Each structure stands twice: as structure tokens, then as C-alpha cells.
PDB file of C-alpha atoms in Angstrom:
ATOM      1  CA  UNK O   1      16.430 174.103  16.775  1.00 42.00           C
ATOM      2  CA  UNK O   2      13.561 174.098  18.597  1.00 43.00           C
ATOM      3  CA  UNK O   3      13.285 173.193  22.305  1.00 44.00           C
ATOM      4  CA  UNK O   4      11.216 170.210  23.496  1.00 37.00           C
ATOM      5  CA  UNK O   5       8.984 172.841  25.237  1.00 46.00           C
ATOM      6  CA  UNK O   6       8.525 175.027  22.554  1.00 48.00           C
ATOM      7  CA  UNK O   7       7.656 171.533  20.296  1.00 50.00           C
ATOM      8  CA  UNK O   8       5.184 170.380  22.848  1.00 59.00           C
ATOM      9  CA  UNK O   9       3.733 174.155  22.685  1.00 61.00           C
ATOM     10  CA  UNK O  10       2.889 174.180  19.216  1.00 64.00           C
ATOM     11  CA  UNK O  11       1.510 170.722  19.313  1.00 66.00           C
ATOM     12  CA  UNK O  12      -1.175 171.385  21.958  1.00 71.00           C
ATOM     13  CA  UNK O  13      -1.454 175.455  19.879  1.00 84.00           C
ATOM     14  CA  UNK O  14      -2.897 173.059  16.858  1.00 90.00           C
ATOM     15  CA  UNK O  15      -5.674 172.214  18.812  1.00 92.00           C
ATOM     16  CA  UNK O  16      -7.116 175.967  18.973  1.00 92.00           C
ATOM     17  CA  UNK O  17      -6.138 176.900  15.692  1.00 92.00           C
ATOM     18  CA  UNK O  18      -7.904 173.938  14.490  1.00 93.00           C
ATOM     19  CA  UNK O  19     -10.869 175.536  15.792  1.00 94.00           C
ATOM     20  CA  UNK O  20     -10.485 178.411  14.726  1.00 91.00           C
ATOM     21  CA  UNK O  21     -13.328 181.229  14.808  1.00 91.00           C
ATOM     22  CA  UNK O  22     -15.920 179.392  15.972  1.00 93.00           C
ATOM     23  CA  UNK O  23     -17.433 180.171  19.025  1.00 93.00           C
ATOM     24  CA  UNK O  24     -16.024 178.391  21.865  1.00 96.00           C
ATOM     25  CA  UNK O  25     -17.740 178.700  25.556  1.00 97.00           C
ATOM     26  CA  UNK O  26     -16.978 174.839  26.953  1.00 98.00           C
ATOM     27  CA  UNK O  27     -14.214 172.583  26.184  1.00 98.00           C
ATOM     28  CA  UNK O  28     -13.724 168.847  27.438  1.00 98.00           C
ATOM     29  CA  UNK O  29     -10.599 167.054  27.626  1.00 98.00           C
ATOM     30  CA  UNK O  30     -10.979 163.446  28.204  1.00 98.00           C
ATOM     31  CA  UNK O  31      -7.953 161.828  29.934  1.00 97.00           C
ATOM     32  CA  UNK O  32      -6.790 165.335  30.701  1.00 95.00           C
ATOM     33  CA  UNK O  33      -3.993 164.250  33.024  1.00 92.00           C
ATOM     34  CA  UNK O  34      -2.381 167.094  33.835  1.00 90.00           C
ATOM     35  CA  UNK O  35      -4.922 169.307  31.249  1.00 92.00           C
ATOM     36  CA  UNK O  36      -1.742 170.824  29.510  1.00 91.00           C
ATOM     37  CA  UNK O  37      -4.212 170.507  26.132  1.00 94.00           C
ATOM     38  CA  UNK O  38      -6.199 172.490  27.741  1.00 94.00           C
ATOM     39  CA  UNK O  39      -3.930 175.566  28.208  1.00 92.00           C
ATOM     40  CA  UNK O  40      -3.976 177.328  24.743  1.00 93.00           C
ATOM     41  CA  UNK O  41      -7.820 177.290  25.227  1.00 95.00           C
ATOM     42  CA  UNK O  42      -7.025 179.293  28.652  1.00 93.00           C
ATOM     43  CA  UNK O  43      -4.816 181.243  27.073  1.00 91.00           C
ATOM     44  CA  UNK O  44      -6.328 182.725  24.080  1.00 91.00           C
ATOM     45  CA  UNK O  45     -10.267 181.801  24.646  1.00 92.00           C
ATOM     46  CA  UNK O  46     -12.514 182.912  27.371  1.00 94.00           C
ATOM     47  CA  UNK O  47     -14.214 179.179  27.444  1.00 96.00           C
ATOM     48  CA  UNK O  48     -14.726 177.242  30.939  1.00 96.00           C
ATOM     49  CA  UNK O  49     -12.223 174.202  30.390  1.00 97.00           C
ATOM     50  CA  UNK O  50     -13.457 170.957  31.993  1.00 97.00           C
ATOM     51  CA  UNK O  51     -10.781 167.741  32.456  1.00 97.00           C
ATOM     52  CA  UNK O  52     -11.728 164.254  32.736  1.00 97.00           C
ATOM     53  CA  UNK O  53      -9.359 161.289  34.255  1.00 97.00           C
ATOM     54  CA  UNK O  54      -8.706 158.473  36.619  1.00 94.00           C
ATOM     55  CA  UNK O  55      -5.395 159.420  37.377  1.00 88.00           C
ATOM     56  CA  UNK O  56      -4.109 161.870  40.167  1.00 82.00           C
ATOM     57  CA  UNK O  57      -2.723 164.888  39.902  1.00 80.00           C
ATOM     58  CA  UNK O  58      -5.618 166.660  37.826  1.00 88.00           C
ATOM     59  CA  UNK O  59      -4.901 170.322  36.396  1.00 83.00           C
ATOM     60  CA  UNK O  60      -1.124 170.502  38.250  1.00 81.00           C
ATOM     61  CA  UNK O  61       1.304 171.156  35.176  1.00 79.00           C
ATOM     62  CA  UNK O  62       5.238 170.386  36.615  1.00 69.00           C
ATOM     63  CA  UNK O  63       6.445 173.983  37.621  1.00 63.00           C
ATOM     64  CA  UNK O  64       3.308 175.924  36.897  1.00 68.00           C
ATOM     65  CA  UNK O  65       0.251 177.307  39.156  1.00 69.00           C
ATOM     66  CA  UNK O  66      -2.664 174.755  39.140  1.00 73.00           C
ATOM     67  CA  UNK O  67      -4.690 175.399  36.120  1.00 81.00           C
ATOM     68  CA  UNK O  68      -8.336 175.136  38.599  1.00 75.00           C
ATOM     69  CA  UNK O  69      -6.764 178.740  39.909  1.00 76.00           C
ATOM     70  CA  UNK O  70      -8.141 179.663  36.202  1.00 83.00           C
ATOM     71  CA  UNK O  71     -11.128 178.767  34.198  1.00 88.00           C
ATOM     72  CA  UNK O  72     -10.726 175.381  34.806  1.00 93.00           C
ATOM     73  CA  UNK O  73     -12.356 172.645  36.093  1.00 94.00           C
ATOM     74  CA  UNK O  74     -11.207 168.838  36.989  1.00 95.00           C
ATOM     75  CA  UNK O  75     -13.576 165.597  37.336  1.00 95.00           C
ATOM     76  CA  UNK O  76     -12.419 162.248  38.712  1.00 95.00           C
ATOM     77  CA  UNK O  77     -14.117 160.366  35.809  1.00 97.00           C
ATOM     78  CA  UNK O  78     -13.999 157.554  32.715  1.00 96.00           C
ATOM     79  CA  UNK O  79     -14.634 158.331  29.119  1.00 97.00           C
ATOM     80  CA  UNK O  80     -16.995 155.669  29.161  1.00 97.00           C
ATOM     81  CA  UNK O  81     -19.212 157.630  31.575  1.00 97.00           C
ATOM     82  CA  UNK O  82     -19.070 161.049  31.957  1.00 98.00           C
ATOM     83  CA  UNK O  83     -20.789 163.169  34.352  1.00 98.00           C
ATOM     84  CA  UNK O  84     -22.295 165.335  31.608  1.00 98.00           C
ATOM     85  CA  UNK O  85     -25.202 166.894  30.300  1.00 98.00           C
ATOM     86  CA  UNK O  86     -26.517 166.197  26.297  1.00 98.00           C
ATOM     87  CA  UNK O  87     -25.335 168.699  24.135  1.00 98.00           C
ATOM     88  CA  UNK O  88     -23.115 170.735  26.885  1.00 98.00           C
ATOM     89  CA  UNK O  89     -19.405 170.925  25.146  1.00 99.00           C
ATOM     90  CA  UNK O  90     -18.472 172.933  21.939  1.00 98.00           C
ATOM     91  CA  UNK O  91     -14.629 171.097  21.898  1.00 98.00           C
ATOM     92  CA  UNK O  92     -14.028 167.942  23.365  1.00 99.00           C
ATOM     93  CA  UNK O  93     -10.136 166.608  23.443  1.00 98.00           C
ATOM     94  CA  UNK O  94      -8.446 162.985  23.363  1.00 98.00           C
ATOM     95  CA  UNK O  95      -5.352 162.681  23.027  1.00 96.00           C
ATOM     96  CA  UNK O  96      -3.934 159.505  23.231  1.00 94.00           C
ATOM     97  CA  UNK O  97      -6.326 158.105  25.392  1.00 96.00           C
ATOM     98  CA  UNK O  98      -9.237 156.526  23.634  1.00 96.00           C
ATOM     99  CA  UNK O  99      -6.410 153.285  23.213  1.00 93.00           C
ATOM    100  CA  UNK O 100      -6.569 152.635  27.156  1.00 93.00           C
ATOM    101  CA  UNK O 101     -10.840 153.023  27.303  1.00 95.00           C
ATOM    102  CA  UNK O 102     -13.428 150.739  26.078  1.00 95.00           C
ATOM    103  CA  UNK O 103     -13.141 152.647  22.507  1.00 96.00           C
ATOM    104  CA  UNK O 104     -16.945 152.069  21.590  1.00 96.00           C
ATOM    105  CA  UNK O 105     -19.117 153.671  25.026  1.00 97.00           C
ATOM    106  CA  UNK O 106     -16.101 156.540  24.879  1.00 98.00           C
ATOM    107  CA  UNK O 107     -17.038 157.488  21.413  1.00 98.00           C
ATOM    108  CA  UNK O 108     -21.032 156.936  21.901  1.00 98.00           C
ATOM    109  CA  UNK O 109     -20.589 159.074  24.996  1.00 99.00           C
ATOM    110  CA  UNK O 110     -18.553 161.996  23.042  1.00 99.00           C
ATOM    111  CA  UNK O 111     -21.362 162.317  20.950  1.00 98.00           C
ATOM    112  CA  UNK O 112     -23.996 162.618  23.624  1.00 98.00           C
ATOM    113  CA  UNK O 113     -21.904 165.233  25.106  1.00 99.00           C
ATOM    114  CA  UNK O 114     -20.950 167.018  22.454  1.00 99.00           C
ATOM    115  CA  UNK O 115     -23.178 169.782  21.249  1.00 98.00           C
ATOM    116  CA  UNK O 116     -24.423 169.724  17.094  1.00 98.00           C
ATOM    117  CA  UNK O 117     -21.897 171.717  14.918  1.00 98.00           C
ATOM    118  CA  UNK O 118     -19.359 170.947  17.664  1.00 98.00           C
ATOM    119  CA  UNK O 119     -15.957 169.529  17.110  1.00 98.00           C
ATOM    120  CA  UNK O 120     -13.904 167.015  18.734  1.00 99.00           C
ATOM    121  CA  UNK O 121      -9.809 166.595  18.601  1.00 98.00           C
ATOM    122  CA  UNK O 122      -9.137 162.845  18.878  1.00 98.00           C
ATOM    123  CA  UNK O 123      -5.532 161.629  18.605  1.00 97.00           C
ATOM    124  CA  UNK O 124      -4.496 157.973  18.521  1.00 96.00           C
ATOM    125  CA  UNK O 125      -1.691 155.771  18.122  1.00 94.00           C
ATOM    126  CA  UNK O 126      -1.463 153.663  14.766  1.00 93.00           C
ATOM    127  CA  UNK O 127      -0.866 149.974  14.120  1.00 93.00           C
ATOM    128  CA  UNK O 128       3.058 150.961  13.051  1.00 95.00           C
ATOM    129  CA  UNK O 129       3.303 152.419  16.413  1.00 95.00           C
ATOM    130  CA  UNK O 130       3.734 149.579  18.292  1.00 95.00           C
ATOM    131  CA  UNK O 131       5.566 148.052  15.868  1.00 94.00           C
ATOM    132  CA  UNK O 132       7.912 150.603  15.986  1.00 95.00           C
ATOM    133  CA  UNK O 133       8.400 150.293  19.603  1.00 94.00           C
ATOM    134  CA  UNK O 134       8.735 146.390  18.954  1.00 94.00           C
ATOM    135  CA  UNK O 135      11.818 147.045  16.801  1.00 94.00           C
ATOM    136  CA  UNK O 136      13.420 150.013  19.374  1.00 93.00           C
ATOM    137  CA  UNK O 137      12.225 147.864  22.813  1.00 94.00           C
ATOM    138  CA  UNK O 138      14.348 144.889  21.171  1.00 92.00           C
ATOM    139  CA  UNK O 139      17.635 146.289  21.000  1.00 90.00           C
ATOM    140  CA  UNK O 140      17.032 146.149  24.891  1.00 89.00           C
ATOM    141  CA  UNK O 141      16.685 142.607  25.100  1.00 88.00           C
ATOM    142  CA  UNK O 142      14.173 142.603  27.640  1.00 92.00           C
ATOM    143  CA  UNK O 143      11.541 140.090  27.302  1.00 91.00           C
ATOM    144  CA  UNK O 144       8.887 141.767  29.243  1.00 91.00           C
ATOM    145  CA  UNK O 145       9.739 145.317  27.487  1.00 93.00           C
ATOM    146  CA  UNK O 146       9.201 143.639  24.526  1.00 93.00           C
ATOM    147  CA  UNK O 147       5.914 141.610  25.407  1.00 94.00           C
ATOM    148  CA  UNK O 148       4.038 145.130  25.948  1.00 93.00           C
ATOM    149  CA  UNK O 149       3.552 146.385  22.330  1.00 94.00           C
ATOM    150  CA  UNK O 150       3.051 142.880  21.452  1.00 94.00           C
ATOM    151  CA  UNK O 151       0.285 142.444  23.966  1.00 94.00           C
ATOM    152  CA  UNK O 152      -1.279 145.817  22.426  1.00 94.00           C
ATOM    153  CA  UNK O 153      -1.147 144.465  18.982  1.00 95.00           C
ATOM    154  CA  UNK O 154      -2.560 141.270  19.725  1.00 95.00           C
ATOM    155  CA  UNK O 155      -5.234 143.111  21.575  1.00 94.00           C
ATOM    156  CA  UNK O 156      -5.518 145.890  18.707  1.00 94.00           C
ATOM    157  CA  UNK O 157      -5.919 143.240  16.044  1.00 94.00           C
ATOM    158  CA  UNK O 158      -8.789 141.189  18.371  1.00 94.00           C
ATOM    159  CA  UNK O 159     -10.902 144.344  17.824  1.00 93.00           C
ATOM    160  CA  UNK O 160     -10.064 144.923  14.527  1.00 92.00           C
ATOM    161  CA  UNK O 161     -11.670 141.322  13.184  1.00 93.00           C
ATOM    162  CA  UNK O 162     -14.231 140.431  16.102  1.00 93.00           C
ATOM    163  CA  UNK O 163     -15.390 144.344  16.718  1.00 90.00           C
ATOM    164  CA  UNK O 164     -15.155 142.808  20.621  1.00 91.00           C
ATOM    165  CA  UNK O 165     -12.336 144.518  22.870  1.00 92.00           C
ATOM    166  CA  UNK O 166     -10.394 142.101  25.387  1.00 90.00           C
ATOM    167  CA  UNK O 167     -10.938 144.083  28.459  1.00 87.00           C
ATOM    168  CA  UNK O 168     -10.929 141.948  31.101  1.00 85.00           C
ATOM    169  CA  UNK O 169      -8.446 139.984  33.946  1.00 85.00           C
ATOM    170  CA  UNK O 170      -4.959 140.440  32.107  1.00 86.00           C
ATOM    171  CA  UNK O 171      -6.311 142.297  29.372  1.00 86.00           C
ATOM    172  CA  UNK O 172      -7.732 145.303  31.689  1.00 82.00           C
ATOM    173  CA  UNK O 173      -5.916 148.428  30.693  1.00 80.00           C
ATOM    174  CA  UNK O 174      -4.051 147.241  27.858  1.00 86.00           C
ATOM    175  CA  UNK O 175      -4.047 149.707  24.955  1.00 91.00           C
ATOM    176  CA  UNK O 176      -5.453 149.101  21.253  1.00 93.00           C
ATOM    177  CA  UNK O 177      -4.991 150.728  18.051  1.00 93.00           C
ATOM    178  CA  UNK O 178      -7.517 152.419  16.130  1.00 94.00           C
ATOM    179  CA  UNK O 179      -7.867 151.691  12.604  1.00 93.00           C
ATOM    180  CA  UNK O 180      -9.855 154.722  10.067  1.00 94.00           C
ATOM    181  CA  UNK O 181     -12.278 152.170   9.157  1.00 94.00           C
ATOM    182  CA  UNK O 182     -13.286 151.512  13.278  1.00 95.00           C
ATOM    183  CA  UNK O 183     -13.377 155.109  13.691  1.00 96.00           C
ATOM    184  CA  UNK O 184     -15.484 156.048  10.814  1.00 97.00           C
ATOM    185  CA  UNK O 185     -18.343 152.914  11.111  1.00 96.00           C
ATOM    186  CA  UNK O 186     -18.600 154.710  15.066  1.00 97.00           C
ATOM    187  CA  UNK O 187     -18.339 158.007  14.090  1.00 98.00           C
ATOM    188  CA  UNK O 188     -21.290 157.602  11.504  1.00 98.00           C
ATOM    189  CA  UNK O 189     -23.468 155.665  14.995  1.00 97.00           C
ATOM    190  CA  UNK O 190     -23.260 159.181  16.612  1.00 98.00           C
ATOM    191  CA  UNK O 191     -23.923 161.434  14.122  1.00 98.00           C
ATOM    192  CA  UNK O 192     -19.839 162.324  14.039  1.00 99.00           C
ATOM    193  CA  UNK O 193     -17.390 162.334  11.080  1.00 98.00           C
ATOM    194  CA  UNK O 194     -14.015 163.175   9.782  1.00 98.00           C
ATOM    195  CA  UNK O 195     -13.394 166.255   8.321  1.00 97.00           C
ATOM    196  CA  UNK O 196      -9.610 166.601   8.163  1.00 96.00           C
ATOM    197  CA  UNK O 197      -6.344 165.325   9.578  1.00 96.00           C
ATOM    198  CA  UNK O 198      -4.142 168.096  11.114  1.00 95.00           C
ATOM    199  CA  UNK O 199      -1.089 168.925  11.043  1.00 94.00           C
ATOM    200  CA  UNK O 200       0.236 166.729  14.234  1.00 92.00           C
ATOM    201  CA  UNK O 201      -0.330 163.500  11.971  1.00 92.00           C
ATOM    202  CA  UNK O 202       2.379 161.192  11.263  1.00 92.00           C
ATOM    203  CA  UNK O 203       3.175 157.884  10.335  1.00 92.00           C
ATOM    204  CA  UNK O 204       3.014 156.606  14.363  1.00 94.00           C
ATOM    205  CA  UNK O 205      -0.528 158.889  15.574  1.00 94.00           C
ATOM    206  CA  UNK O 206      -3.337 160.150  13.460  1.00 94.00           C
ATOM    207  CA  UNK O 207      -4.691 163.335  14.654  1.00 96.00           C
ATOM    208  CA  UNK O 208      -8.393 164.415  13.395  1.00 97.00           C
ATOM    209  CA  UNK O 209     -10.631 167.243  13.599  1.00 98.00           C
ATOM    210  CA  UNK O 210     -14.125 165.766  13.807  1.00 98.00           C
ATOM    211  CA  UNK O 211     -17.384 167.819  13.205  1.00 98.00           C
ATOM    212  CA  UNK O 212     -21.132 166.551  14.909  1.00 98.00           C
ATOM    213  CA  UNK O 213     -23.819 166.972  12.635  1.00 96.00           C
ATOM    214  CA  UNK O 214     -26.194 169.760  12.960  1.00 91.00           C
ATOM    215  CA  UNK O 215     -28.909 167.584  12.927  1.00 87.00           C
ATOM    216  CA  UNK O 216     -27.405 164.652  15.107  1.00 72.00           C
TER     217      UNK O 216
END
């Protein structure tokens, strides 16, 4: 059976296979935290890798050199305002971290930054996610345990009918889900679209390879 390490290693290896042959000279990884994504792409591509968070601790993987001693590169910054020029990344990366940003300027900022033809790797949690968690959390009985996922749903299903996403006083930093439909109508705003699920997708996260449009 396969070790959690060796699991988590061919997770983040679907990213650059995903890509495959095209050309590949800058990657992005928004909400990088530690920019583990960002390691096959150091490992098998000669591309500068750039990561993007609010959190400390940028590019220092548990037990491993600091990834800025290699072709990378680490930016305190938001998703909703990177420090970017049009049209400068080939790959941008999200992995479960769109939920926690203000999901429309994120997306509208991907696609400024992301260069035509290029591709971008967005992973998200799905509505049965939380419920899932609901049902595991609840064995625990511990109310506030319990109000978290129920908080995100409530939050997740605000967007979903109103297209508005709570994000201030209590709501500030509480995750959402992302439904296909949401994803698609913003997508299509910025010139982006799905081209295929890969092969990380389950029933809790969808994981999608996303092309920009020559001519966006």
C-alpha cells in the first residue's frame, strides 16, 4: 500500500503531466503555502515557479531545503490582486484555495495573468464536502466543530442563488463551494473554459484543467 507521501506525490505529479508537452517557462501557484505544487514543476521543468499567499512560511516544505534556494520565487499576496503583469504565466495553480478568496476578482485576475493558450489547475471542494464533514464532525458532538461546515454551506449556498459572496464581519474568511455552473458563467467572462477533469477528481473536490483562449 502506498505511503501517504508517496499519495501526496502523485497527486501534485498530475499537475505536470496534465500539462504535458507544452512549453512551460512561468508557473503561478496561488495560495502556494508551502509551494509543495510547485515541486514537480522544479523537478522535471526548467520554468521559474512563482507562489502567491497571505500566510507565513512561503516555499519552506517540513524537512526539506527552502524551495527559493531553486527556481523559485515567493510573493506575500491575495488572489484577488496579484502583483502581475498581463499575459506573464503559462500554468497557474489553485488548489483548494479559491473557497477562502472572493471567488469572482480571483478568477477575473487569473485570466489577466494568464497568458492565451495557457492553462490553469484549479481544485475545489464540492457541496458534498462539507456535508461529509457535517456527518464525521457529529460523531464528535461538538457544537462549534459542527457549526463550521454548516457556516460554509450556508455561505456556499448565498452565492449560489444571489451570485453575492458574504465576505464581511463574521463572514470574512469563511470558505464557499464552487458549483460547475459558477465556474463556467466566470470562466466564459475571461476568455477561460473547461477542458477536462483529471484524474484527482472525486466525489468531495473537482479538479480541472482549464485552457485560455488564443484569442482572449
Amino acid at each position: 500500500m502506498a505511503s501517504f507521501a508517496q499519495r501526496d506525490a502523485a497527486a501534485r505529479n498530475v499537475l505536470v503531466d496534465a500539462v504535458g508537452d507544452r512549453p512551460v517557462r512561468r508557473v503561478l501557484d496561488v495560495g502556494c503555502g508551502a509551494g509543495q505544487d510547485l515541486l514537480p514543476f522544479l523537478d522535471e521543468t526548467m520554468a521559474l515557479c512563482v507562489g502567491i499567499d497571505v500566510a507565513s512560511g512561503l516555499g519552506q516544505i517540513e524537512g526539506g531545503e527552502p524551495l527559493s534556494q531553486r527556481r523559485a520565487r515567493f510573493v506575500r499576496a491575495t488572489g484577488e490582486r496579484m502583483p502581475f503583469a498581463n499575459d506573464s504565466f503559462d500554468v497557474v495553480i489553485c488548489r483548494v484555495a479559491l473557497p477562502y478568496m472572493d471567488n469572482k476578482k480571483t478568477i477575473a485576475e487569473v485570466g489577466r495573468i494568464l497568458k492565451p493558450g495557457g492553462v490553469f489547475l484549479l481544485k475545489t471542494h464540492r457541496f458534498r464536502f462539507y456535508l461529509e464533514m457535517i456527518w464525521s464532525r457529529s460523531k464528535t458532538l461538538n457544537p462549534k466543530l459542527i457549526a463550521y461546515p454548516l457556516i460554509c454551506l450556508a455561505a456556499g449556498l448565498w452565492h449560489e442563488l444571489t451570485g453575492r459572496q458574504l465576505q464581511r464581519g463574521f463572514w470574512h474568511g469563511k470558505e464557499i463551494f464552487q458549483t460547475r455552473r459558477f465556474l463556467e458563467r466566470e470562466f466564459r467572462r475571461q476568455g477561460l473554459s473547461i477542458k477536462k477533469l483529471l484524474p484527482d477528481s472525486n466525489s468531495l473536490a473537482q479538479s480541472q484543467f482549464v485552457e485560455k483562449s488564443l484569442n482572449a
